[in-house]
Amino acid sequence: MTWYPWLSGPYRQLVGQYQSGRGHHAVLVHAANGMGDEALIYGLSRWLLCHHQAGEKSCGNCHSCQLMIAGNHPDWHVLSPEKGKNSLGVEPVRQLIETLYNYSQQGGAKVVWLPQAELLTEAAANALLKTLEEPPAKTYFLIGCRETSGLLATLRSRCFYWRLPIPDDAPAAQWIGRQLSATPVAIKTALRLSNGTPLAALELLQPERWKQRTDLCQQLSNSCQQRDMLSLLAQLNHDDVAARLQWLCSLLLDAIKWQQNAGQFIINHDQQLLIAQIAGLQSNDSLQKSVQAWMHCRQQLLTIIGVNRELILTEQLLEWDLSLR
């Protein structure tokens, strides 16, 4: 599994807690998407399962390490939804709990990795609570989450909360620059659009994906010049509409900052001419209403099952067009 430089500090801190005898049996790792937290969890799991730990590192040679490298360690349990499902039900949790109360097959620790705790159903989360409170000997739970707001308070209270810090822009930009060829302003923009997470920024900067955003910006510029916002429909009406609406809202928010002489805080540094163009098209109040309307539109598309995407987008574009006229 690929290791990322911004994980080294958090890894040393977590391992250090176990080395000093202060490590918790259940760690809740709160990490933003695009941080590579699965590599951190894997590394920590290997260390916990290793029979001959070499300081902060797993030895890499014992049978337990070899099983982890091969991806079939019998005492490393990954708890995730079945293929095709978007939630984790109670039955897999009960089966796992029953397994945990048996002896370790390798005679050492047992580690459970739950990548996204927010996918637990309420019944599944409740089934896990007692085991989290009184776990079997030498059993560790490494629990990941993107948002803590959806977790049961009782589940969170039984865990040691750990927030994986987002790296500073400079080292993140240097790392991205070593992975692909991109201008500094493009890297800076991608990081800001990705909330500073390097892997998400790297994915956005892939040539085909970056071109999709560039094409959207170009069409938005043309639509503003022609006062024909409905012509944006072809650029927005895609399966990744949520991401495209995020790009659009970020540009509108940048235009608000531009009007308020706060251009140093903009996100889309590679689109300053477009931002100025949008800022000259609408008043500040009108821009704020547009942002709110598009965010509401995005929420509808994300949460309403079976919604007519094209119809929702067309309605919103027509309202935007009308406000400009």
Coordinates of C-alpha atoms in Angstrom, one line a residue, residues 65-277:
C65 CA 3.7 -9.4 8.7
Q66 CA 4.0 -11.8 5.7
L67 CA 0.3 -12.5 6.0
M68 CA -0.5 -8.8 6.1
I69 CA 1.6 -8.2 3.0
A70 CA -0.2 -11.0 1.3
G71 CA -3.6 -9.5 2.3
N72 CA -4.9 -12.6 4.1
H73 CA -4.2 -12.2 7.8
P74 CA -6.9 -14.2 9.7
D75 CA -6.8 -11.8 12.7
W76 CA -7.2 -8.6 10.6
H77 CA -10.9 -8.0 10.0
V78 CA -12.2 -5.4 7.6
L79 CA -15.9 -4.5 8.3
S80 CA -17.5 -2.9 5.3
P81 CA -20.8 -3.1 3.4
E82 CA -21.4 -5.9 1.0
K83 CA -20.9 -5.2 -2.7
G84 CA -23.8 -3.1 -4.1
K85 CA -25.0 -1.9 -0.6
N86 CA -24.4 1.6 0.8
S87 CA -25.0 0.7 4.5
L88 CA -23.5 -1.8 6.9
G89 CA -26.2 -3.9 8.6
V90 CA -26.3 -5.7 12.0
E91 CA -25.7 -9.3 10.8
P92 CA -22.0 -8.8 9.6
V93 CA -21.3 -7.0 12.9
R94 CA -22.8 -9.9 15.0
Q95 CA -20.8 -12.4 13.0
L96 CA -17.6 -10.4 13.6
I97 CA -18.2 -10.1 17.3
E98 CA -18.6 -13.8 17.6
T99 CA -15.3 -14.3 15.8
L100 CA -13.5 -11.9 18.1
Y101 CA -14.3 -13.8 21.2
N102 CA -12.5 -16.8 19.8
Y103 CA -8.7 -17.2 20.2
S104 CA -6.4 -15.3 17.9
Q105 CA -5.4 -17.6 15.1
Q106 CA -1.8 -16.3 15.1
G107 CA -1.5 -16.1 18.8
G108 CA -1.2 -12.3 18.9
A109 CA -3.5 -9.3 18.6
K110 CA -6.8 -9.0 16.7
V111 CA -7.5 -5.9 14.7
V112 CA -10.8 -4.7 13.3
W113 CA -10.8 -2.0 10.6
L114 CA -14.1 -0.2 10.1
P115 CA -13.4 2.2 7.2
Q116 CA -16.6 4.3 7.4
A117 CA -18.5 4.2 10.6
E118 CA -21.2 6.5 9.3
L119 CA -22.4 3.6 7.1
L120 CA -23.4 1.6 10.1
T121 CA -27.2 1.2 10.5
E122 CA -28.5 2.1 14.0
A123 CA -28.9 -1.5 14.8
A124 CA -25.4 -2.4 13.7
A125 CA -23.9 0.5 15.7
N126 CA -25.8 -0.6 18.8
A127 CA -24.6 -4.2 18.3
L128 CA -21.0 -2.9 18.4
L129 CA -21.4 -0.8 21.5
K130 CA -21.0 -3.5 24.2
T131 CA -17.9 -5.0 22.5
L132 CA -16.3 -1.5 22.2
E133 CA -17.0 -1.0 25.9
E134 CA -15.6 -4.4 27.0
P135 CA -13.5 -5.8 24.1
P136 CA -11.8 -9.2 24.2
A137 CA -8.2 -9.3 25.2
K138 CA -5.7 -7.8 22.8
T139 CA -8.4 -6.7 20.4
Y140 CA -8.2 -3.3 18.7
F141 CA -10.8 -1.4 16.7
L142 CA -9.6 1.2 14.2
I143 CA -12.6 3.1 13.0
G144 CA -12.6 5.6 10.2
C145 CA -15.2 8.3 9.4
R146 CA -15.6 11.3 7.1
E147 CA -18.2 13.1 9.2
T148 CA -18.8 12.6 12.9
S149 CA -22.2 14.2 13.0
G150 CA -23.9 11.0 11.8
L151 CA -22.4 8.8 14.5
L152 CA -24.1 7.7 17.6
A153 CA -22.9 9.7 20.6
T154 CA -22.6 6.5 22.6
L155 CA -20.3 5.0 19.9
R156 CA -18.1 8.0 19.7
S157 CA -17.8 8.2 23.5
R158 CA -16.3 4.7 23.6
C159 CA -13.5 5.6 21.2
F160 CA -10.4 7.7 21.4
Y161 CA -11.0 10.5 18.8
W162 CA -8.2 11.3 16.4
R163 CA -8.4 14.0 13.8
L164 CA -5.9 13.4 10.9
P165 CA -4.5 16.9 10.2
I166 CA -4.5 18.2 6.6
P167 CA -0.9 19.1 5.5
D168 CA 0.2 22.6 4.9
D169 CA -0.1 23.8 1.3
A170 CA 3.6 24.1 0.6
P171 CA 4.6 20.4 1.3
A172 CA 1.3 19.2 -0.3
A173 CA 2.0 21.2 -3.5
Q174 CA 5.6 19.9 -3.6
W175 CA 4.4 16.3 -3.3
I176 CA 1.8 16.8 -6.1
G177 CA 4.4 18.5 -8.3
R178 CA 6.5 15.3 -8.1
Q179 CA 3.5 13.2 -9.2
L180 CA 2.5 15.0 -12.4
S181 CA 3.3 18.1 -14.5
A182 CA 1.1 21.0 -13.6
T183 CA 1.6 24.8 -13.1
P184 CA 2.0 26.1 -9.5
V185 CA -1.3 28.1 -9.9
A186 CA -3.1 25.0 -11.0
I187 CA -1.8 23.0 -8.1
K188 CA -2.8 25.8 -5.7
T189 CA -6.3 25.9 -7.2
A190 CA -6.7 22.2 -7.1
L191 CA -5.7 22.0 -3.4
R192 CA -8.2 24.8 -2.5
L193 CA -11.0 23.1 -4.4
S194 CA -10.1 19.9 -2.6
N195 CA -10.0 21.4 0.9
G196 CA -6.3 20.9 1.1
T197 CA -6.3 17.1 0.7
P198 CA -3.4 16.1 -1.6
L199 CA -4.9 12.9 -3.1
A200 CA -8.2 14.6 -4.0
A201 CA -6.2 17.5 -5.6
L202 CA -4.1 15.0 -7.5
E203 CA -7.2 13.3 -8.9
L204 CA -8.7 16.6 -9.9
L205 CA -5.5 17.6 -11.7
Q206 CA -5.5 14.5 -13.9
P207 CA -5.6 15.8 -17.5
E208 CA -9.1 14.6 -18.5
R209 CA -10.7 15.7 -15.2
W210 CA -8.9 19.1 -15.2
K211 CA -10.2 19.6 -18.8
Q212 CA -13.8 19.0 -17.7
R213 CA -13.4 21.8 -15.2
T214 CA -11.7 24.1 -17.7
D215 CA -14.5 23.5 -20.2
L216 CA -17.1 24.4 -17.6
C217 CA -15.3 27.6 -16.8
Q218 CA -15.0 28.5 -20.5
Q219 CA -18.7 27.8 -21.1
L220 CA -19.7 29.9 -18.0
S221 CA -17.7 32.8 -19.4
N222 CA -19.5 32.5 -22.8
S223 CA -22.9 32.2 -21.0
C224 CA -22.1 35.4 -19.0
Q225 CA -21.1 37.3 -22.1
Q226 CA -24.3 36.2 -24.0
R227 CA -26.6 36.5 -20.9
D228 CA -27.7 33.0 -21.7
M229 CA -27.2 30.8 -18.6
L230 CA -29.3 28.0 -20.0
S231 CA -26.4 27.2 -22.3
L232 CA -24.6 25.9 -19.2
L233 CA -26.9 22.9 -19.1
A234 CA -24.8 20.6 -21.3
Q235 CA -21.8 21.2 -19.0
L236 CA -23.7 20.6 -15.7
N237 CA -26.0 17.7 -16.7
H238 CA -23.6 14.8 -16.0
D239 CA -23.4 12.0 -13.4
D240 CA -20.7 14.0 -11.5
V241 CA -23.1 16.9 -11.2
A242 CA -22.4 17.4 -7.5
A243 CA -18.7 18.1 -8.3
R244 CA -19.6 20.4 -11.1
L245 CA -22.0 22.4 -9.0
Q246 CA -19.3 22.6 -6.4
W247 CA -17.0 24.2 -9.0
L248 CA -19.7 26.6 -10.0
C249 CA -20.5 27.6 -6.4
S250 CA -16.8 28.2 -5.7
L251 CA -16.6 30.6 -8.6
L252 CA -19.7 32.5 -7.4
L253 CA -18.2 32.7 -3.9
D254 CA -14.9 34.0 -5.4
A255 CA -16.9 36.7 -7.2
I256 CA -18.4 37.8 -3.9
K257 CA -14.9 38.0 -2.4
W258 CA -13.7 39.9 -5.5
Q259 CA -16.5 42.5 -5.0
Q260 CA -15.5 42.9 -1.4
N261 CA -11.8 43.5 -2.3
A262 CA -10.8 40.1 -0.7
G263 CA -9.3 38.6 -3.9
Q264 CA -6.4 37.2 -1.9
F265 CA -8.9 34.6 -0.4
I266 CA -10.2 33.3 -3.7
I267 CA -10.2 29.6 -4.5
N268 CA -9.9 29.5 -8.3
H269 CA -6.6 31.3 -8.8
D270 CA -6.4 30.2 -12.4
Q271 CA -9.7 31.8 -13.3
Q272 CA -9.3 35.4 -12.1
L273 CA -10.6 36.9 -15.4
L274 CA -13.8 34.8 -15.1
I275 CA -14.3 35.7 -11.5
A276 CA -14.0 39.4 -12.3
Q277 CA -16.5 38.9 -15.2

